[in-house]
Amino acid sequence: CKKINRIVQRAQTDDLYGAAVDPVTGEQADTNVQGEVQQQLDVLCNTLMLRAFCSSSDIICAVASEEEPLPRSCADVMGYHYDNIFKSGEYVAVFDPIDGSKNIDASLPVGTVFGIYRSPDQGVRDDHGKGWSLDSFLQRGTRMVAAGYCLYSATTVLVLTLGSGVHGFTLDPDKQTFLQTHPNMRIPDVGSLYSFNEANSREYSEPVQNFLEKMKEAGKIGGKKVTSRYIGALVADVHNVLINGGIYGYPSTRDHPDGKLRLLYESAPMAMIMEQAGGAGSTGYGRILDVLPPQPKKKRRNDENEIDNDDENGKSFEEEAGKGIHVRVPTFLGSVENVFELDQFHKYYGGDDE
């Protein structure tokens, strides 16, 4: 986080704004696996996060990033042969290296999100010659052992949970050391703040539209005037809700029926943090941490006992794996009473949309 913070602070002076450019051709780089044009910061921060998780110790054996189509073994990240010390790692890391990178151009807040899972194989099971096991990544959020985010704004804040409460740390710019400034963070049970992109409200489902209308009509919630704050960066908006109480939402829309936030490395880590702080995380129909990512079909063995990577529909293992790694879910995070009320609107107005 400290290295990314430095890059963010120097983005203007070091000309790191805008889309990434291929250093060989000078042309704009390709889109990433999400179909989004990669920004220069996306590329730099992704490299930093990959190396940070893989070079610090032999505990992490593989990583998955928003910017990569498939997970990578730490041996691959560090340029080593697979048969080495990384094979004994018991954990895998998932992350979004720089959330809201387009905000940088306007000097608005951005952030980093990450989560850690214990590998069910207690180390890497190499099923397909890639140095990582898909089972280690495609787990429910309830199996996460740690989650956190870094917010790069007026101050640089690291918020972390290891499964027993949430603690916040602020970077001392002079000593370049994180100091604990928010011990045992707790979100209020109810809040008057809502953080939705209301420019898309006409495309929201009926339950979400009705919920927002009722919240605005109420005028006051928890004794405070209802207010709207939307920054456009997941980390910044969720941090605001965590501190002040209320609800953050990225619902489904007509164009994006599953929403746009990725379950594995955005929604699930944030939901774990919220729950550990006394809040809640929901898809509108259930707990985010209970959602199981799509599982690829098991590989078949042909008559010669060789592994067949393609299923009966012609989909390769890589396609199925990528679908699970980057699956999206509607996401609502915040105070437990606010999220519960939104779930009730889905229950009564949602029909068969579940």
Short mmCIF file of C-alpha atoms in Angstrom, two decimals:
data_model
loop_
_atom_site.label_atom_id
_atom_site.label_comp_id
_atom_site.label_asym_id
_atom_site.label_seq_id
_atom_site.Cartn_x
_atom_site.Cartn_y
_atom_site.Cartn_z
CA CYS A 1 0.00 0.00 0.00
CA LYS A 2 2.84 2.40 0.75
CA LYS A 3 4.34 1.94 -2.72
CA ILE A 4 0.98 2.37 -4.45
CA ASN A 5 0.31 5.46 -2.36
CA ARG A 6 3.56 6.98 -3.58
CA ILE A 7 2.67 6.23 -7.21
CA VAL A 8 -0.80 7.74 -6.79
CA GLN A 9 0.66 10.89 -5.22
CA ARG A 10 3.15 11.25 -8.07
CA ALA A 11 0.80 10.32 -10.91
CA GLN A 12 0.59 13.88 -12.22
CA THR A 13 4.26 14.80 -11.93
CA ASP A 14 5.40 11.45 -13.38
CA ASP A 15 2.84 11.55 -16.22
CA LEU A 16 1.05 8.38 -15.14
CA TYR A 17 -2.43 9.56 -16.06
CA GLY A 18 -4.49 8.01 -18.82
CA ALA A 19 -4.60 4.70 -20.65
CA ALA A 20 -1.63 2.36 -20.68
CA VAL A 21 0.52 2.45 -23.82
CA ASP A 22 2.41 -0.48 -25.33
CA PRO A 23 6.11 0.40 -24.88
CA VAL A 24 7.05 -1.30 -28.16
CA THR A 25 4.38 -0.05 -30.58
CA GLY A 26 3.41 3.15 -28.79
CA GLU A 27 -0.24 2.25 -29.28
CA GLN A 28 -2.90 2.10 -26.59
CA ALA A 29 -2.72 -1.17 -24.67
CA ASP A 30 -5.42 -3.80 -25.01
CA THR A 31 -8.43 -3.98 -22.72
CA ASN A 32 -8.20 -6.20 -19.67
CA VAL A 33 -10.26 -9.31 -18.96
CA GLN A 34 -13.11 -7.07 -17.78
CA GLY A 35 -13.34 -5.39 -21.19
CA GLU A 36 -12.03 -2.16 -19.67
CA VAL A 37 -9.20 -0.08 -21.11
CA GLN A 38 -6.25 -0.51 -18.78
CA GLN A 39 -4.92 2.67 -17.21
CA GLN A 40 -1.21 3.16 -16.64
CA LEU A 41 -1.82 2.92 -12.91
CA ASP A 42 -3.67 -0.40 -13.36
CA VAL A 43 -0.60 -1.98 -14.91
CA LEU A 44 1.90 -0.57 -12.41
CA CYS A 45 -0.17 -1.32 -9.32
CA ASN A 46 -1.01 -4.82 -10.50
CA THR A 47 2.70 -5.62 -10.79
CA LEU A 48 3.35 -4.20 -7.32
CA MET A 49 0.57 -6.24 -5.73
CA LEU A 50 1.62 -9.46 -7.45
CA ARG A 51 5.16 -9.10 -6.19
CA ALA A 52 4.13 -7.89 -2.74
CA PHE A 53 2.09 -11.02 -2.05
CA CYS A 54 4.55 -13.43 -3.65
CA SER A 55 7.87 -12.02 -2.47
CA SER A 56 7.13 -11.38 1.21
CA SER A 57 7.20 -15.04 2.26
CA ASP A 58 6.39 -18.59 1.17
CA ILE A 59 2.93 -18.46 2.79
CA ILE A 60 1.11 -17.33 -0.38
CA CYS A 61 1.28 -19.92 -3.15
CA ALA A 62 -0.90 -18.29 -5.84
CA VAL A 63 -2.69 -15.02 -6.63
CA ALA A 64 -5.68 -13.80 -8.65
CA SER A 65 -6.06 -10.21 -9.84
CA GLU A 66 -8.76 -8.16 -11.51
CA GLU A 67 -6.23 -7.38 -14.24
CA GLU A 68 -5.34 -11.01 -15.02
CA PRO A 69 -7.59 -13.47 -16.91
CA LEU A 70 -6.57 -16.42 -14.70
CA PRO A 71 -4.79 -16.95 -11.38
CA ARG A 72 -1.01 -17.24 -11.35
CA SER A 73 1.30 -19.26 -9.17
CA CYS A 74 3.77 -17.24 -7.13
CA ALA A 75 6.55 -19.21 -8.80
CA ASP A 76 5.37 -17.82 -12.15
CA VAL A 77 5.07 -14.29 -10.76
CA MET A 78 8.62 -14.39 -9.39
CA GLY A 79 10.05 -16.12 -12.45
CA TYR A 80 11.02 -19.35 -10.71
CA HIS A 81 10.46 -22.97 -11.65
CA TYR A 82 7.27 -24.33 -10.13
CA ASP A 83 9.01 -27.06 -8.11
CA ASN A 84 10.29 -24.81 -5.35
CA ILE A 85 9.43 -23.42 -1.94
CA PHE A 86 6.23 -21.68 -3.13
CA LYS A 87 4.61 -25.09 -3.53
CA SER A 88 4.24 -25.36 0.26
CA GLY A 89 2.21 -22.15 0.64
CA GLU A 90 -1.11 -22.65 2.43
CA TYR A 91 -2.90 -19.49 1.25
CA VAL A 92 -3.99 -17.73 -1.93
CA ALA A 93 -4.52 -13.98 -2.35
CA VAL A 94 -7.13 -12.17 -4.46
CA PHE A 95 -7.14 -8.44 -5.13
CA ASP A 96 -8.17 -5.41 -7.14
CA PRO A 97 -4.88 -3.47 -7.30
CA ILE A 98 -6.31 -0.01 -7.95
CA ASP A 99 -10.06 0.49 -7.69
CA GLY A 100 -11.41 3.61 -9.39
CA SER A 101 -8.21 4.35 -11.32
CA LYS A 102 -10.07 6.76 -13.62
CA ASN A 103 -10.59 8.99 -10.56
CA ILE A 104 -6.88 9.77 -10.60
CA ASP A 105 -7.27 12.13 -13.55
CA ALA A 106 -9.48 14.36 -11.37
CA SER A 107 -7.41 13.86 -8.18
CA LEU A 108 -10.24 11.92 -6.53
CA PRO A 109 -9.83 9.04 -4.06
CA VAL A 110 -8.88 5.53 -5.21
CA GLY A 111 -8.16 2.33 -3.33
CA THR A 112 -6.90 -1.25 -3.20
CA VAL A 113 -8.99 -4.26 -2.09
CA PHE A 114 -7.67 -7.70 -1.13
CA GLY A 115 -8.67 -10.97 0.48
CA ILE A 116 -6.84 -14.09 1.66
CA TYR A 117 -8.17 -17.66 1.46
CA ARG A 118 -6.70 -20.81 2.93
CA SER A 119 -6.11 -23.38 0.24
CA PRO A 120 -8.31 -26.45 0.90
CA ASP A 121 -5.43 -28.59 -0.40
CA GLN A 122 -2.98 -27.21 2.21
CA GLY A 123 -0.66 -26.18 -0.57
CA VAL A 124 -0.83 -26.16 -4.34
CA ARG A 125 -2.52 -29.06 -6.11
CA ASP A 126 -1.46 -28.72 -9.73
CA ASP A 127 -4.39 -30.22 -11.63
CA HIS A 128 -3.68 -28.66 -14.98
CA GLY A 129 0.00 -27.78 -15.25
CA LYS A 130 -0.42 -24.17 -14.14
CA GLY A 131 0.94 -24.34 -10.61
CA TRP A 132 -2.36 -23.47 -8.91
CA SER A 133 -5.59 -25.15 -7.93
CA LEU A 134 -8.88 -23.53 -8.92
CA ASP A 135 -10.51 -24.99 -5.82
CA SER A 136 -8.33 -22.67 -3.75
CA PHE A 137 -9.95 -19.61 -5.33
CA LEU A 138 -13.55 -20.55 -6.02
CA GLN A 139 -14.64 -20.66 -2.39
CA ARG A 140 -17.41 -18.95 -0.48
CA GLY A 141 -16.46 -15.76 1.29
CA THR A 142 -17.09 -17.52 4.59
CA ARG A 143 -13.80 -19.36 3.96
CA MET A 144 -11.82 -16.11 3.80
CA VAL A 145 -9.30 -15.73 6.62
CA ALA A 146 -8.39 -12.06 6.09
CA ALA A 147 -9.56 -9.06 4.09
CA GLY A 148 -8.64 -5.43 3.82
CA TYR A 149 -8.45 -2.29 1.77
CA CYS A 150 -6.23 0.74 1.39
CA LEU A 151 -7.75 4.14 0.73
CA TYR A 152 -5.57 6.76 -0.99
CA SER A 153 -7.13 10.11 -0.25
CA ALA A 154 -6.42 13.11 2.01
CA THR A 155 -4.81 10.49 4.22
CA THR A 156 -3.78 6.93 3.36
CA VAL A 157 -5.76 4.45 5.43
CA LEU A 158 -5.38 0.68 5.75
CA VAL A 159 -8.45 -1.16 7.09
CA LEU A 160 -7.90 -4.81 7.97
CA THR A 161 -9.70 -7.77 9.47
CA LEU A 162 -8.27 -11.16 10.38
CA GLY A 163 -11.68 -12.51 11.32
CA SER A 164 -11.89 -11.07 14.82
CA GLY A 165 -12.83 -7.42 14.44
CA VAL A 166 -11.75 -4.58 12.17
CA HIS A 167 -8.87 -2.19 12.76
CA GLY A 168 -7.79 0.93 10.89
CA PHE A 169 -4.27 2.27 10.37
CA THR A 170 -3.19 5.64 8.99
CA LEU A 171 0.07 6.16 7.11
CA ASP A 172 2.41 8.66 8.76
CA PRO A 173 3.76 10.54 5.71
CA ASP A 174 7.01 11.46 7.46
CA LYS A 175 7.92 8.09 8.97
CA GLN A 176 6.23 6.09 6.19
CA THR A 177 4.77 3.84 8.87
CA PHE A 178 1.18 2.77 9.42
CA LEU A 179 -0.06 3.76 12.88
CA GLN A 180 -3.20 2.29 14.44
CA THR A 181 -5.72 5.11 14.56
CA HIS A 182 -9.04 3.25 14.44
CA PRO A 183 -9.01 0.29 16.85
CA ASN A 184 -12.01 -2.04 16.85
CA MET A 185 -14.00 -0.19 14.20
CA ARG A 186 -17.80 -0.51 14.47
CA ILE A 187 -20.38 0.70 11.99
CA PRO A 188 -23.56 2.24 13.47
CA ASP A 189 -26.56 -0.11 13.45
CA VAL A 190 -28.47 2.35 11.25
CA GLY A 191 -27.34 5.33 9.21
CA SER A 192 -28.82 8.15 7.16
CA LEU A 193 -26.22 8.04 4.38
CA TYR A 194 -26.84 6.27 1.09
CA SER A 195 -24.20 5.85 -1.61
CA PHE A 196 -25.67 4.84 -4.98
CA ASN A 197 -25.04 6.14 -8.48
CA GLU A 198 -28.44 7.73 -8.93
CA ALA A 199 -27.69 8.57 -12.55
CA ASN A 200 -28.51 4.89 -13.17
CA SER A 201 -31.57 4.79 -10.90
CA ARG A 202 -34.05 4.35 -13.75
CA GLU A 203 -32.24 1.16 -14.70
CA TYR A 204 -32.37 -0.28 -11.18
CA SER A 205 -34.82 -3.03 -10.29
CA GLU A 206 -38.15 -2.14 -8.69
CA PRO A 207 -37.06 -3.17 -5.16
CA VAL A 208 -34.01 -0.87 -5.27
CA GLN A 209 -35.97 2.05 -6.74
CA ASN A 210 -38.65 1.70 -4.06
CA PHE A 211 -36.04 1.44 -1.31
CA LEU A 212 -34.28 4.63 -2.40
CA GLU A 213 -37.57 6.50 -2.73
CA LYS A 214 -38.62 5.50 0.78
CA MET A 215 -35.26 6.49 2.20
CA LYS A 216 -35.51 9.95 0.63
CA GLU A 217 -39.14 10.37 1.68
CA ALA A 218 -38.27 9.49 5.28
CA GLY A 219 -36.25 12.69 5.55
CA LYS A 220 -34.48 11.50 8.69
CA ILE A 221 -33.08 8.12 9.69
CA GLY A 222 -31.60 7.48 13.11
CA GLY A 223 -32.24 11.08 14.04
CA LYS A 224 -30.11 12.42 11.19
CA LYS A 225 -31.07 13.98 7.88
CA VAL A 226 -30.85 11.60 4.94
CA THR A 227 -27.85 12.46 2.76
CA SER A 228 -26.37 11.12 -0.46
CA ARG A 229 -22.64 10.77 -1.12
CA TYR A 230 -21.23 8.98 -4.16
CA ILE A 231 -17.54 9.22 -5.06
CA GLY A 232 -17.38 6.56 -7.74
CA ALA A 233 -14.67 4.43 -6.14
CA LEU A 234 -15.73 1.36 -4.15
CA VAL A 235 -13.14 1.77 -1.41
CA ALA A 236 -13.88 5.46 -0.83
CA ASP A 237 -17.65 5.02 -0.78
CA VAL A 238 -17.59 1.97 1.47
CA HIS A 239 -15.14 3.61 3.88
CA ASN A 240 -17.47 6.60 4.17
CA VAL A 241 -20.38 4.29 5.00
CA LEU A 242 -18.26 2.29 7.47
CA ILE A 243 -17.35 5.45 9.38
CA ASN A 244 -20.73 7.20 9.31
CA GLY A 245 -23.30 4.43 8.91
CA GLY A 246 -25.78 3.94 6.10
CA ILE A 247 -25.70 1.83 2.95
CA TYR A 248 -23.60 1.50 -0.19
CA GLY A 249 -25.10 -0.12 -3.27
CA TYR A 250 -24.06 -1.25 -6.71
CA PRO A 251 -27.25 -2.94 -7.91
CA SER A 252 -27.99 -4.81 -11.08
CA THR A 253 -29.18 -2.77 -14.07
CA ARG A 254 -30.74 -3.61 -17.41
CA ASP A 255 -27.33 -3.60 -19.08
CA HIS A 256 -25.60 -5.38 -16.20
CA PRO A 257 -28.06 -7.84 -14.61
CA ASP A 258 -25.37 -9.14 -12.23
CA GLY A 259 -24.08 -5.71 -11.31
CA LYS A 260 -20.47 -4.73 -12.04
CA LEU A 261 -18.59 -5.55 -8.84
CA ARG A 262 -16.62 -8.78 -8.82
CA LEU A 263 -17.47 -11.25 -6.07
CA LEU A 264 -14.06 -12.73 -5.39
CA TYR A 265 -11.87 -9.67 -4.91
CA GLU A 266 -14.30 -6.78 -4.36
CA SER A 267 -17.69 -7.74 -2.92
CA ALA A 268 -16.61 -10.63 -0.67
CA PRO A 269 -13.63 -8.89 1.01
CA MET A 270 -15.75 -5.78 1.63
CA ALA A 271 -18.60 -7.89 2.99
CA MET A 272 -16.24 -9.62 5.41
CA ILE A 273 -14.99 -6.25 6.65
CA MET A 274 -18.54 -4.96 7.08
CA GLU A 275 -19.71 -8.03 8.97
CA GLN A 276 -16.69 -7.96 11.25
CA ALA A 277 -17.48 -4.30 11.99
CA GLY A 278 -21.07 -5.16 12.94
CA GLY A 279 -22.62 -4.40 9.55
CA ALA A 280 -23.89 -6.55 6.70
CA GLY A 281 -23.25 -7.41 3.08
CA SER A 282 -26.03 -8.64 0.78
CA THR A 283 -26.89 -9.30 -2.86
CA GLY A 284 -30.44 -8.22 -2.08
CA TYR A 285 -31.51 -11.84 -1.80
CA GLY A 286 -28.91 -13.24 0.55
CA ARG A 287 -25.58 -12.86 2.27
CA ILE A 288 -22.67 -12.07 -0.06
CA LEU A 289 -20.31 -14.33 1.89
CA ASP A 290 -22.58 -17.32 1.23
CA VAL A 291 -22.36 -16.96 -2.56
CA LEU A 292 -20.39 -19.77 -4.19
CA PRO A 293 -18.60 -18.75 -7.42
CA PRO A 294 -19.51 -20.79 -10.52
CA GLN A 295 -17.62 -24.07 -10.49
CA PRO A 296 -16.10 -25.36 -13.76
CA LYS A 297 -17.10 -28.79 -14.91
CA LYS A 298 -14.69 -31.50 -13.91
CA LYS A 299 -12.25 -32.55 -16.56
CA ARG A 300 -13.06 -35.80 -18.27
CA ARG A 301 -10.57 -38.48 -19.15
CA ASN A 302 -10.67 -39.86 -22.68
CA ASP A 303 -10.18 -43.45 -23.74
CA GLU A 304 -6.42 -43.05 -23.57
CA ASN A 305 -6.73 -41.82 -19.98
CA GLU A 306 -5.62 -38.34 -20.97
CA ILE A 307 -7.24 -35.23 -19.55
CA ASP A 308 -9.72 -33.58 -21.90
CA ASN A 309 -9.87 -29.86 -21.21
CA ASP A 310 -12.99 -29.11 -23.29
CA ASP A 311 -16.50 -29.84 -22.10
CA GLU A 312 -19.33 -31.05 -24.29
CA ASN A 313 -20.19 -27.47 -25.25
CA GLY A 314 -16.67 -26.75 -26.42
CA LYS A 315 -15.82 -24.48 -23.48
CA SER A 316 -12.22 -24.76 -22.37
CA PHE A 317 -11.16 -25.08 -18.76
CA GLU A 318 -9.63 -21.61 -18.99
CA GLU A 319 -12.94 -20.07 -20.05
CA GLU A 320 -14.80 -21.78 -17.22
CA ALA A 321 -12.12 -20.84 -14.71
CA GLY A 322 -12.15 -17.20 -15.79
CA LYS A 323 -15.93 -17.08 -15.44
CA GLY A 324 -15.66 -18.20 -11.82
CA ILE A 325 -12.75 -15.92 -10.93
CA HIS A 326 -14.38 -12.78 -12.34
CA VAL A 327 -18.06 -13.45 -11.59
CA ARG A 328 -20.08 -10.36 -10.64
CA VAL A 329 -22.84 -9.93 -8.07
CA PRO A 330 -25.21 -7.10 -7.06
CA THR A 331 -23.67 -5.63 -3.92
CA PHE A 332 -25.13 -3.82 -0.90
CA LEU A 333 -22.93 -3.03 2.10
CA GLY A 334 -23.53 -1.07 5.27
CA SER A 335 -25.38 -0.78 8.55
CA VAL A 336 -27.25 -3.92 9.47
CA GLU A 337 -30.68 -2.25 9.71
CA ASN A 338 -30.30 -0.46 6.37
CA VAL A 339 -29.22 -3.64 4.57
CA PHE A 340 -31.98 -5.66 6.24
CA GLU A 341 -34.57 -3.14 5.07
CA LEU A 342 -33.26 -3.33 1.50
CA ASP A 343 -33.48 -7.14 1.65
CA GLN A 344 -37.11 -6.80 2.71
CA PHE A 345 -37.83 -4.66 -0.35
CA HIS A 346 -36.36 -7.42 -2.51
CA LYS A 347 -38.49 -9.96 -0.69
CA TYR A 348 -41.75 -8.11 -1.27
CA TYR A 349 -41.09 -6.47 -4.64
CA GLY A 350 -38.51 -8.78 -6.15
CA GLY A 351 -40.85 -11.43 -7.54
CA ASP A 352 -38.88 -14.17 -9.25
CA ASP A 353 -35.73 -12.13 -9.84
CA GLU A 354 -33.68 -14.07 -7.33
#
